[in-house]
mmCIF file of C-alpha atoms in Angstrom:
data_model
loop_
_atom_site.group_PDB
_atom_site.id
_atom_site.type_symbol
_atom_site.label_atom_id
_atom_site.label_comp_id
_atom_site.label_asym_id
_atom_site.label_seq_id
_atom_site.Cartn_x
_atom_site.Cartn_y
_atom_site.Cartn_z
ATOM 1 C CA MET A 9 -0.013 0.005 0.027
ATOM 2 C CA THR A 10 1.464 3.387 -0.934
ATOM 3 C CA ARG A 11 1.557 6.375 1.338
ATOM 4 C CA VAL A 12 -1.349 8.085 -0.484
ATOM 5 C CA GLU A 13 -3.474 4.907 -0.384
ATOM 6 C CA ALA A 14 -2.882 4.581 3.322
ATOM 7 C CA LYS A 15 -3.998 8.132 3.911
ATOM 8 C CA LEU A 16 -7.064 7.677 1.723
ATOM 9 C CA GLU A 17 -8.024 4.570 3.648
ATOM 10 C CA ALA A 18 -7.443 6.235 7.033
ATOM 11 C CA ALA A 19 -9.535 9.291 6.077
ATOM 12 C CA ARG A 20 -12.331 7.154 4.674
ATOM 13 C CA ASP A 21 -12.377 4.907 7.720
ATOM 14 C CA ASP A 22 -12.417 7.934 9.986
ATOM 15 C CA LEU A 23 -15.440 9.438 8.175
ATOM 16 C CA ALA A 24 -17.229 6.073 8.382
ATOM 17 C CA THR A 25 -17.316 6.455 12.232
ATOM 18 C CA TYR A 26 -19.720 9.422 11.951
ATOM 19 C CA ASP A 27 -23.488 9.041 11.708
ATOM 20 C CA GLY A 28 -23.452 11.568 8.907
ATOM 21 C CA VAL A 29 -21.475 14.525 7.568
ATOM 22 C CA LEU A 30 -22.238 17.640 5.527
ATOM 23 C CA VAL A 31 -19.369 18.731 3.271
ATOM 24 C CA ALA A 32 -18.819 22.407 2.455
ATOM 25 C CA PHE A 33 -18.618 21.898 -1.219
ATOM 26 C CA SER A 34 -17.428 24.259 -3.959
ATOM 27 C CA GLY A 35 -16.658 21.735 -6.629
ATOM 28 C CA GLY A 36 -12.915 22.474 -6.342
ATOM 29 C CA VAL A 37 -10.517 19.562 -5.949
ATOM 30 C CA ASP A 38 -10.147 19.712 -2.196
ATOM 31 C CA SER A 39 -13.858 19.713 -1.290
ATOM 32 C CA SER A 40 -14.567 17.277 -4.085
ATOM 33 C CA VAL A 41 -12.116 14.809 -2.605
ATOM 34 C CA VAL A 42 -13.694 15.163 0.827
ATOM 35 C CA ALA A 43 -17.125 14.672 -0.730
ATOM 36 C CA ALA A 44 -15.937 11.575 -2.549
ATOM 37 C CA LEU A 45 -14.359 10.118 0.587
ATOM 38 C CA ALA A 46 -17.527 10.900 2.653
ATOM 39 C CA HIS A 47 -19.801 9.350 0.002
ATOM 40 C CA ASP A 48 -17.553 6.319 -0.169
ATOM 41 C CA ALA A 49 -17.625 5.946 3.647
ATOM 42 C CA LEU A 50 -21.225 6.916 4.442
ATOM 43 C CA GLY A 51 -23.313 6.601 1.260
ATOM 44 C CA GLU A 52 -26.618 8.441 1.625
ATOM 45 C CA ASP A 53 -25.589 9.798 5.054
ATOM 46 C CA ALA A 54 -23.076 12.160 3.372
ATOM 47 C CA VAL A 55 -24.321 15.430 1.893
ATOM 48 C CA ALA A 56 -22.503 18.066 -0.149
ATOM 49 C CA CYS A 57 -23.616 21.657 0.340
ATOM 50 C CA THR A 58 -22.797 24.647 -1.745
ATOM 51 C CA ALA A 59 -23.340 28.203 -0.589
ATOM 52 C CA GLN A 60 -24.556 30.407 -3.435
ATOM 53 C CA SER A 61 -23.905 34.154 -3.215
ATOM 54 C CA GLU A 62 -22.729 37.113 -5.282
ATOM 55 C CA THR A 63 -19.086 36.106 -4.823
ATOM 56 C CA LEU A 64 -19.563 32.658 -6.381
ATOM 57 C CA PRO A 65 -19.367 32.714 -10.231
ATOM 58 C CA GLU A 66 -22.229 31.033 -12.021
ATOM 59 C CA ALA A 67 -19.708 28.844 -13.848
ATOM 60 C CA GLU A 68 -18.389 27.603 -10.497
ATOM 61 C CA LEU A 69 -21.887 26.776 -9.275
ATOM 62 C CA ALA A 70 -22.579 24.845 -12.508
ATOM 63 C CA ASP A 71 -19.266 22.948 -11.911
ATOM 64 C CA ALA A 72 -20.293 22.101 -8.361
ATOM 65 C CA LYS A 73 -23.583 20.662 -9.520
ATOM 66 C CA ARG A 74 -21.838 18.652 -12.186
ATOM 67 C CA VAL A 75 -19.144 17.267 -9.879
ATOM 68 C CA ALA A 76 -21.626 16.384 -7.135
ATOM 69 C CA GLU A 77 -23.601 14.334 -9.725
ATOM 70 C CA GLU A 78 -20.307 12.739 -10.842
ATOM 71 C CA ILE A 79 -19.573 11.656 -7.285
ATOM 72 C CA GLY A 80 -23.182 10.589 -6.701
ATOM 73 C CA ILE A 81 -23.556 12.490 -3.461
ATOM 74 C CA ARG A 82 -26.721 14.313 -2.408
ATOM 75 C CA HIS A 83 -26.199 18.040 -3.177
ATOM 76 C CA GLU A 84 -27.906 20.883 -1.314
ATOM 77 C CA ILE A 85 -27.570 24.551 -2.319
ATOM 78 C CA VAL A 86 -28.180 27.405 0.149
ATOM 79 C CA ALA A 87 -28.412 31.008 -0.798
ATOM 80 C CA PHE A 88 -27.172 33.998 1.260
ATOM 81 C CA SER A 89 -25.400 37.278 0.736
ATOM 82 C CA GLU A 90 -22.003 38.367 2.207
ATOM 83 C CA LEU A 91 -22.938 41.902 1.074
ATOM 84 C CA GLU A 92 -25.337 42.092 4.032
ATOM 85 C CA SER A 93 -22.275 42.188 6.291
ATOM 86 C CA ASP A 94 -20.657 45.645 6.687
ATOM 87 C CA ASP A 95 -17.453 43.891 7.828
ATOM 88 C CA PHE A 96 -17.205 41.897 4.602
ATOM 89 C CA VAL A 97 -18.098 44.892 2.386
ATOM 90 C CA ALA A 98 -15.355 46.963 4.088
ATOM 91 C CA ASN A 99 -12.866 44.459 2.604
ATOM 92 C CA ASP A 100 -10.204 44.702 5.322
ATOM 93 C CA ASP A 101 -7.401 42.273 6.131
ATOM 94 C CA ASP A 102 -9.919 39.880 7.634
ATOM 95 C CA ARG A 103 -12.397 39.729 4.756
ATOM 96 C CA CYS A 104 -11.913 36.009 4.364
ATOM 97 C CA TYR A 105 -12.588 35.477 8.101
ATOM 98 C CA HIS A 106 -16.012 37.277 7.770
ATOM 99 C CA CYS A 107 -16.853 35.436 4.527
ATOM 100 C CA ARG A 108 -15.897 32.051 5.913
ATOM 101 C CA THR A 109 -17.785 32.607 9.187
ATOM 102 C CA MET A 110 -20.970 33.386 7.202
ATOM 103 C CA ARG A 111 -20.618 30.538 4.759
ATOM 104 C CA LEU A 112 -19.810 27.911 7.347
ATOM 105 C CA GLY A 113 -22.607 29.298 9.498
ATOM 106 C CA GLU A 114 -24.981 28.549 6.615
ATOM 107 C CA MET A 115 -23.520 25.040 6.405
ATOM 108 C CA LEU A 116 -23.957 24.433 10.138
ATOM 109 C CA GLU A 117 -27.595 25.630 10.005
ATOM 110 C CA THR A 118 -28.295 23.372 6.984
ATOM 111 C CA ALA A 119 -26.686 20.451 8.698
ATOM 112 C CA ARG A 120 -28.807 20.937 11.842
ATOM 113 C CA GLY A 121 -31.916 21.031 9.658
ATOM 114 C CA LEU A 122 -30.875 17.714 8.223
ATOM 115 C CA GLY A 123 -30.105 16.130 11.591
ATOM 116 C CA ILE A 124 -26.393 16.096 10.822
ATOM 117 C CA GLU A 125 -23.930 17.013 13.601
ATOM 118 C CA THR A 126 -20.656 17.258 11.670
ATOM 119 C CA VAL A 127 -19.648 19.732 8.954
ATOM 120 C CA CYS A 128 -16.475 19.024 7.025
ATOM 121 C CA ASP A 129 -14.373 21.232 4.810
ATOM 122 C CA GLY A 130 -11.529 20.841 2.319
ATOM 123 C CA THR A 131 -8.604 22.360 4.278
ATOM 124 C CA ASN A 132 -5.581 20.247 3.464
ATOM 125 C CA ALA A 133 -2.227 19.749 5.186
ATOM 126 C CA ASP A 134 -0.470 22.392 3.049
ATOM 127 C CA ASP A 135 -2.911 25.186 4.075
ATOM 128 C CA PRO A 136 -2.041 26.112 7.661
ATOM 129 C CA GLY A 137 0.994 28.297 8.268
ATOM 130 C CA VAL A 138 1.153 29.503 4.620
ATOM 131 C CA GLY A 139 0.688 33.200 4.264
ATOM 132 C CA HIS A 140 -2.199 35.164 5.816
ATOM 133 C CA ARG A 141 -5.171 32.799 6.188
ATOM 134 C CA PRO A 142 -7.871 34.366 8.393
ATOM 135 C CA GLY A 143 -10.435 31.960 6.931
ATOM 136 C CA LEU A 144 -8.852 29.117 8.856
ATOM 137 C CA GLN A 145 -9.602 30.882 12.148
ATOM 138 C CA ALA A 146 -13.332 30.639 11.295
ATOM 139 C CA VAL A 147 -12.950 26.890 10.693
ATOM 140 C CA GLU A 148 -11.419 26.438 14.114
ATOM 141 C CA GLU A 149 -13.878 28.693 15.946
ATOM 142 C CA LEU A 150 -16.936 26.898 14.425
ATOM 143 C CA ASP A 151 -15.463 23.438 15.075
ATOM 144 C CA VAL A 152 -15.623 22.390 11.446
ATOM 145 C CA TYR A 153 -13.787 19.133 10.742
ATOM 146 C CA SER A 154 -11.041 19.020 8.120
ATOM 147 C CA PRO A 155 -10.336 15.369 7.354
ATOM 148 C CA LEU A 156 -7.619 16.108 4.802
ATOM 149 C CA LEU A 157 -5.764 18.160 7.452
ATOM 150 C CA ALA A 158 -6.396 15.596 10.165
ATOM 151 C CA HIS A 159 -4.819 12.863 8.057
ATOM 152 C CA ASP A 160 -1.884 15.012 6.729
ATOM 153 C CA VAL A 161 -3.089 14.888 3.108
ATOM 154 C CA THR A 162 -1.127 17.479 1.084
ATOM 155 C CA LYS A 163 -2.391 19.255 -2.078
ATOM 156 C CA GLU A 164 -0.421 16.893 -4.299
ATOM 157 C CA GLU A 165 -1.880 13.922 -2.558
ATOM 158 C CA VAL A 166 -5.346 15.451 -2.802
ATOM 159 C CA ARG A 167 -4.989 15.462 -6.572
ATOM 160 C CA ALA A 168 -3.792 11.868 -6.492
ATOM 161 C CA ILE A 169 -6.815 10.823 -4.537
ATOM 162 C CA ALA A 170 -9.003 12.763 -7.018
ATOM 163 C CA ASP A 171 -7.396 10.608 -9.773
ATOM 164 C CA HIS A 172 -8.194 7.499 -7.731
ATOM 165 C CA TYR A 173 -11.903 8.487 -7.731
ATOM 166 C CA ASP A 174 -11.684 9.541 -11.396
ATOM 167 C CA LEU A 175 -12.858 13.001 -10.570
ATOM 168 C CA SER A 176 -12.828 15.380 -13.528
ATOM 169 C CA VAL A 177 -11.511 18.187 -11.252
ATOM 170 C CA ALA A 178 -8.282 16.408 -10.349
ATOM 171 C CA ASP A 179 -6.215 18.990 -12.255
ATOM 172 C CA LYS A 180 -8.578 21.948 -11.848
ATOM 173 C CA PRO A 181 -6.774 25.166 -10.934
ATOM 174 C CA SER A 182 -7.575 26.833 -7.602
ATOM 175 C CA MET A 183 -10.398 29.305 -7.844
ATOM 176 C CA ALA A 184 -11.076 31.799 -5.061
ATOM 177 C CA CYS A 185 -14.220 33.821 -4.620
ATOM 178 C CA LEU A 186 -14.740 36.919 -6.742
ATOM 179 C CA SER A 187 -14.064 39.265 -3.900
ATOM 180 C CA SER A 188 -10.422 38.244 -4.070
ATOM 181 C CA ARG A 189 -10.178 40.327 -7.269
ATOM 182 C CA ILE A 190 -10.920 43.547 -5.418
ATOM 183 C CA PRO A 191 -7.878 45.236 -3.626
ATOM 184 C CA THR A 192 -8.001 45.289 0.140
ATOM 185 C CA GLY A 193 -9.589 48.471 1.385
ATOM 186 C CA LEU A 194 -11.747 48.985 -1.696
ATOM 187 C CA SER A 195 -15.322 48.151 -0.757
ATOM 188 C CA VAL A 196 -16.859 44.970 -2.234
ATOM 189 C CA THR A 197 -20.030 45.828 -4.201
ATOM 190 C CA GLU A 198 -22.298 43.868 -6.402
ATOM 191 C CA ASP A 199 -21.423 46.023 -9.397
ATOM 192 C CA ARG A 200 -17.720 45.228 -8.989
ATOM 193 C CA LEU A 201 -18.289 41.515 -8.454
ATOM 194 C CA THR A 202 -20.597 41.393 -11.516
ATOM 195 C CA ARG A 203 -18.171 43.083 -13.876
ATOM 196 C CA VAL A 204 -15.310 40.925 -12.703
ATOM 197 C CA GLU A 205 -17.352 37.785 -13.215
ATOM 198 C CA ARG A 206 -18.334 38.843 -16.732
ATOM 199 C CA ALA A 207 -14.764 39.842 -17.586
ATOM 200 C CA GLU A 208 -13.430 36.508 -16.440
ATOM 201 C CA ALA A 209 -16.152 34.686 -18.397
ATOM 202 C CA LEU A 210 -14.776 36.402 -21.527
ATOM 203 C CA LEU A 211 -11.245 35.148 -20.811
ATOM 204 C CA ARG A 212 -12.679 31.651 -20.267
ATOM 205 C CA GLN A 213 -14.385 31.921 -23.653
ATOM 206 C CA TRP A 214 -11.010 32.694 -25.241
ATOM 207 C CA GLY A 215 -9.643 29.429 -23.765
ATOM 208 C CA PHE A 216 -7.443 30.821 -20.982
ATOM 209 C CA ASP A 217 -6.887 28.346 -18.130
ATOM 210 C CA GLN A 218 -5.330 30.144 -15.207
ATOM 211 C CA PHE A 219 -6.222 33.826 -14.943
ATOM 212 C CA ARG A 220 -7.732 36.633 -12.856
ATOM 213 C CA VAL A 221 -9.222 40.035 -13.666
ATOM 214 C CA ARG A 222 -8.428 42.404 -10.831
ATOM 215 C CA ASP A 223 -10.674 45.449 -10.391
ATOM 216 C CA HIS A 224 -8.687 48.498 -9.240
ATOM 217 C CA ASP A 225 -11.698 50.803 -8.982
ATOM 218 C CA GLY A 226 -12.333 50.951 -12.704
ATOM 219 C CA LEU A 227 -8.945 49.767 -13.892
ATOM 220 C CA ALA A 228 -9.007 46.149 -14.973
ATOM 221 C CA ARG A 229 -5.681 44.335 -14.481
ATOM 222 C CA ILE A 230 -5.623 41.022 -16.334
ATOM 223 C CA GLU A 231 -3.334 38.280 -15.024
ATOM 224 C CA VAL A 232 -2.788 35.107 -17.071
ATOM 225 C CA SER A 233 -0.372 32.274 -16.488
ATOM 226 C CA PRO A 234 3.168 32.827 -17.927
ATOM 227 C CA ALA A 235 2.544 29.989 -20.396
ATOM 228 C CA GLU A 236 -0.446 31.845 -21.807
ATOM 229 C CA LEU A 237 1.041 35.334 -21.878
ATOM 230 C CA ASP A 238 1.934 35.251 -25.614
ATOM 231 C CA ARG A 239 -1.701 34.584 -26.459
ATOM 232 C CA ALA A 240 -2.844 37.480 -24.347
ATOM 233 C CA LEU A 241 -0.619 39.806 -26.359
ATOM 234 C CA GLU A 242 -2.181 38.852 -29.676
ATOM 235 C CA LEU A 243 -3.811 41.812 -31.342
ATOM 236 C CA GLU A 244 -7.243 40.246 -31.860
ATOM 237 C CA PHE A 245 -7.534 39.385 -28.199
ATOM 238 C CA VAL A 246 -6.265 42.831 -27.096
ATOM 239 C CA GLU A 247 -8.795 44.641 -29.210
ATOM 240 C CA THR A 248 -11.690 42.405 -28.266
ATOM 241 C CA VAL A 249 -10.996 42.406 -24.487
ATOM 242 C CA ARG A 250 -10.447 46.163 -24.459
ATOM 243 C CA ALA A 251 -13.804 46.763 -26.094
ATOM 244 C CA GLU A 252 -15.712 44.154 -24.080
ATOM 245 C CA LEU A 253 -14.318 45.299 -20.702
ATOM 246 C CA SER A 254 -14.963 48.903 -21.534
ATOM 247 C CA ASP A 255 -18.612 47.945 -22.140
ATOM 248 C CA LEU A 256 -18.662 46.327 -18.696
ATOM 249 C CA GLY A 257 -17.734 49.647 -17.090
ATOM 250 C CA PHE A 258 -13.894 49.480 -16.828
ATOM 251 C CA ASP A 259 -12.224 52.803 -17.592
ATOM 252 C CA HIS A 260 -8.783 51.208 -18.381
ATOM 253 C CA VAL A 261 -7.739 47.666 -19.363
ATOM 254 C CA THR A 262 -4.207 46.448 -18.582
ATOM 255 C CA LEU A 263 -2.269 43.197 -18.849
ATOM 256 C CA ASP A 264 0.103 42.386 -15.969
ATOM 257 C CA LEU A 265 3.379 41.218 -17.385
ATOM 258 C CA HIS A 266 4.149 39.441 -14.159
ATOM 259 C CA GLY A 267 1.438 37.003 -15.036
ATOM 260 C CA TYR A 268 -1.002 35.268 -12.689
ATOM 261 C CA ARG A 269 -0.092 35.487 -9.002
ATOM 262 C CA THR A 270 -2.502 34.478 -6.313
ATOM 263 C CA GLY A 271 -3.551 37.108 -3.765
ATOM 264 C CA SER A 272 -1.918 39.946 -5.629
ATOM 265 C CA VAL A 273 -4.404 42.495 -4.348
ATOM 266 C CA SER A 274 -4.617 41.069 -0.830
ATOM 267 C CA PRO A 275 -2.489 41.673 2.301
ATOM 268 C CA GLU A 276 1.059 40.515 1.838
ATOM 269 C CA GLY A 277 1.256 36.753 2.137
ATOM 270 C CA GLU A 278 -2.526 36.221 1.923
ATOM 271 C CA ILE A 279 -3.284 33.122 -0.161
ATOM 272 C CA GLU A 280 -6.319 32.588 -2.325
ATOM 273 C CA HIS A 281 -7.823 29.318 -1.388
ATOM 274 C CA GLU A 282 -10.556 27.396 -3.094
ATOM 275 C CA ASN A 283 -12.559 27.068 0.167
ATOM 276 C CA ALA A 284 -13.213 30.775 0.279
ATOM 277 C CA HIS A 285 -16.416 30.186 -1.427
ATOM 278 C CA GLU A 286 -15.237 27.227 -0.690
ATOM 279 C CA ASN A 287 -12.515 29.771 -0.047
ATOM 280 C CA GLU A 288 -13.191 28.096 -2.740
ATOM 281 C CA SER A 289 -12.824 27.776 1.351
ATOM 282 C CA GLY A 290 -12.195 29.170 -3.500
ATOM 283 C CA HIS A 291 -10.865 31.953 -3.058
ATOM 284 C CA GLY A 292 -2.532 24.509 -6.737
ATOM 285 C CA THR A 293 0.502 25.406 -4.804
ATOM 286 C CA ASP A 294 -0.300 29.074 -4.494
ATOM 287 C CA GLN A 295 2.286 31.549 -3.335
ATOM 288 C CA GLY A 296 1.697 34.963 -1.665
ATOM 289 C CA SER A 297 1.986 38.265 -3.421
ATOM 290 C CA GLU A 298 5.022 40.504 -3.469
ATOM 291 C CA ARG A 299 2.860 43.531 -4.133
ATOM 292 C CA GLY A 300 0.898 45.876 -1.868
ATOM 293 C CA SER A 301 -2.809 46.133 -2.245
ATOM 294 C CA ASP A 302 -2.797 49.690 -3.559
ATOM 295 C CA ASP A 303 -0.454 49.171 -6.542
ATOM 296 C CA PRO A 304 -2.293 48.564 -9.837
ATOM 297 C CA VAL A 305 1.070 47.847 -11.491
ATOM 298 C CA VAL A 306 0.380 50.245 -14.349
ATOM 299 C CA SER A 307 4.124 50.727 -14.768
ATOM 300 C CA ASP A 308 4.792 47.249 -15.962
ATOM 301 C CA VAL A 309 1.776 46.231 -17.921
ATOM 302 C CA PHE A 310 0.703 46.409 -21.491
ATOM 303 C CA ALA A 311 -1.933 49.061 -21.113
ATOM 304 C CA ALA A 312 -4.972 49.462 -23.336
ATOM 305 C CA ASP A 313 -6.735 52.778 -22.493
ATOM 306 C CA SER A 314 -10.379 52.430 -23.154
ATOM 307 C CA GLY A 315 -10.881 56.180 -23.104
ATOM 308 C CA THR A 316 -9.935 58.863 -25.624
ATOM 309 C CA ASP A 317 -6.299 59.822 -26.319
ATOM 310 C CA ASP A 318 -4.960 62.713 -24.282
#
């Protein structure tokens, strides 16, 4: 038996000791593995639950529905709004704490309604101690169980277990909630979340795989993976994305030549994590940003000004 197989078996046997569990489920690889383990261990006594709000892209909700069906687990969807919280809207250093507290609170309430005592999330062994992670404080305070963490399952091992269960999300890039695209200190609004979601949908249509559109109060900063940077510099894409993002309400459209970097508008060291909505608990091996939250990096981007020439 390999090391990964031993951890898989231990986590599954552990979950089998519960009368039932509800899994905070985004459809990302971490929560999907927990859902697969729980369904394997408990069958109908395992439930996946997705919290739907303005910070969860519609494409991610559709993915969550699809993956839950793929696993065969019962899937519940609960709706709420982080924008009802002034602390969340303020978008300070603890935004993820406020978000996670609300989301997990919805999970706990749903679990109680179903007669389930235990809520699980997808925190893995690589998550604690890496960067600024206020969302993990909420997990601890609300006594949410993290089976991947408890059994020392790393992100690499999570993907191996996903392969074992033939999950289509085994290689899915991490995806944090839409609020992670808004610089710390700039309030989170429905308008900003909507235009970011629509802007990223456009990049997805163009076939980009790992990307973000950061909203610097009207300046769109596009990040794509270094491997996809050449494609983002092609004239047809530049002209299309400039026009489309201008129509969405962005005053300027820029391309960050540093490429995709997780948490690049968050406090230094803060990591986007799939469990943020699941963090995405929603918002791979992410690394913290080297940049402050107030720097739109105009100095080192290919800038396409959507306004008139001055």
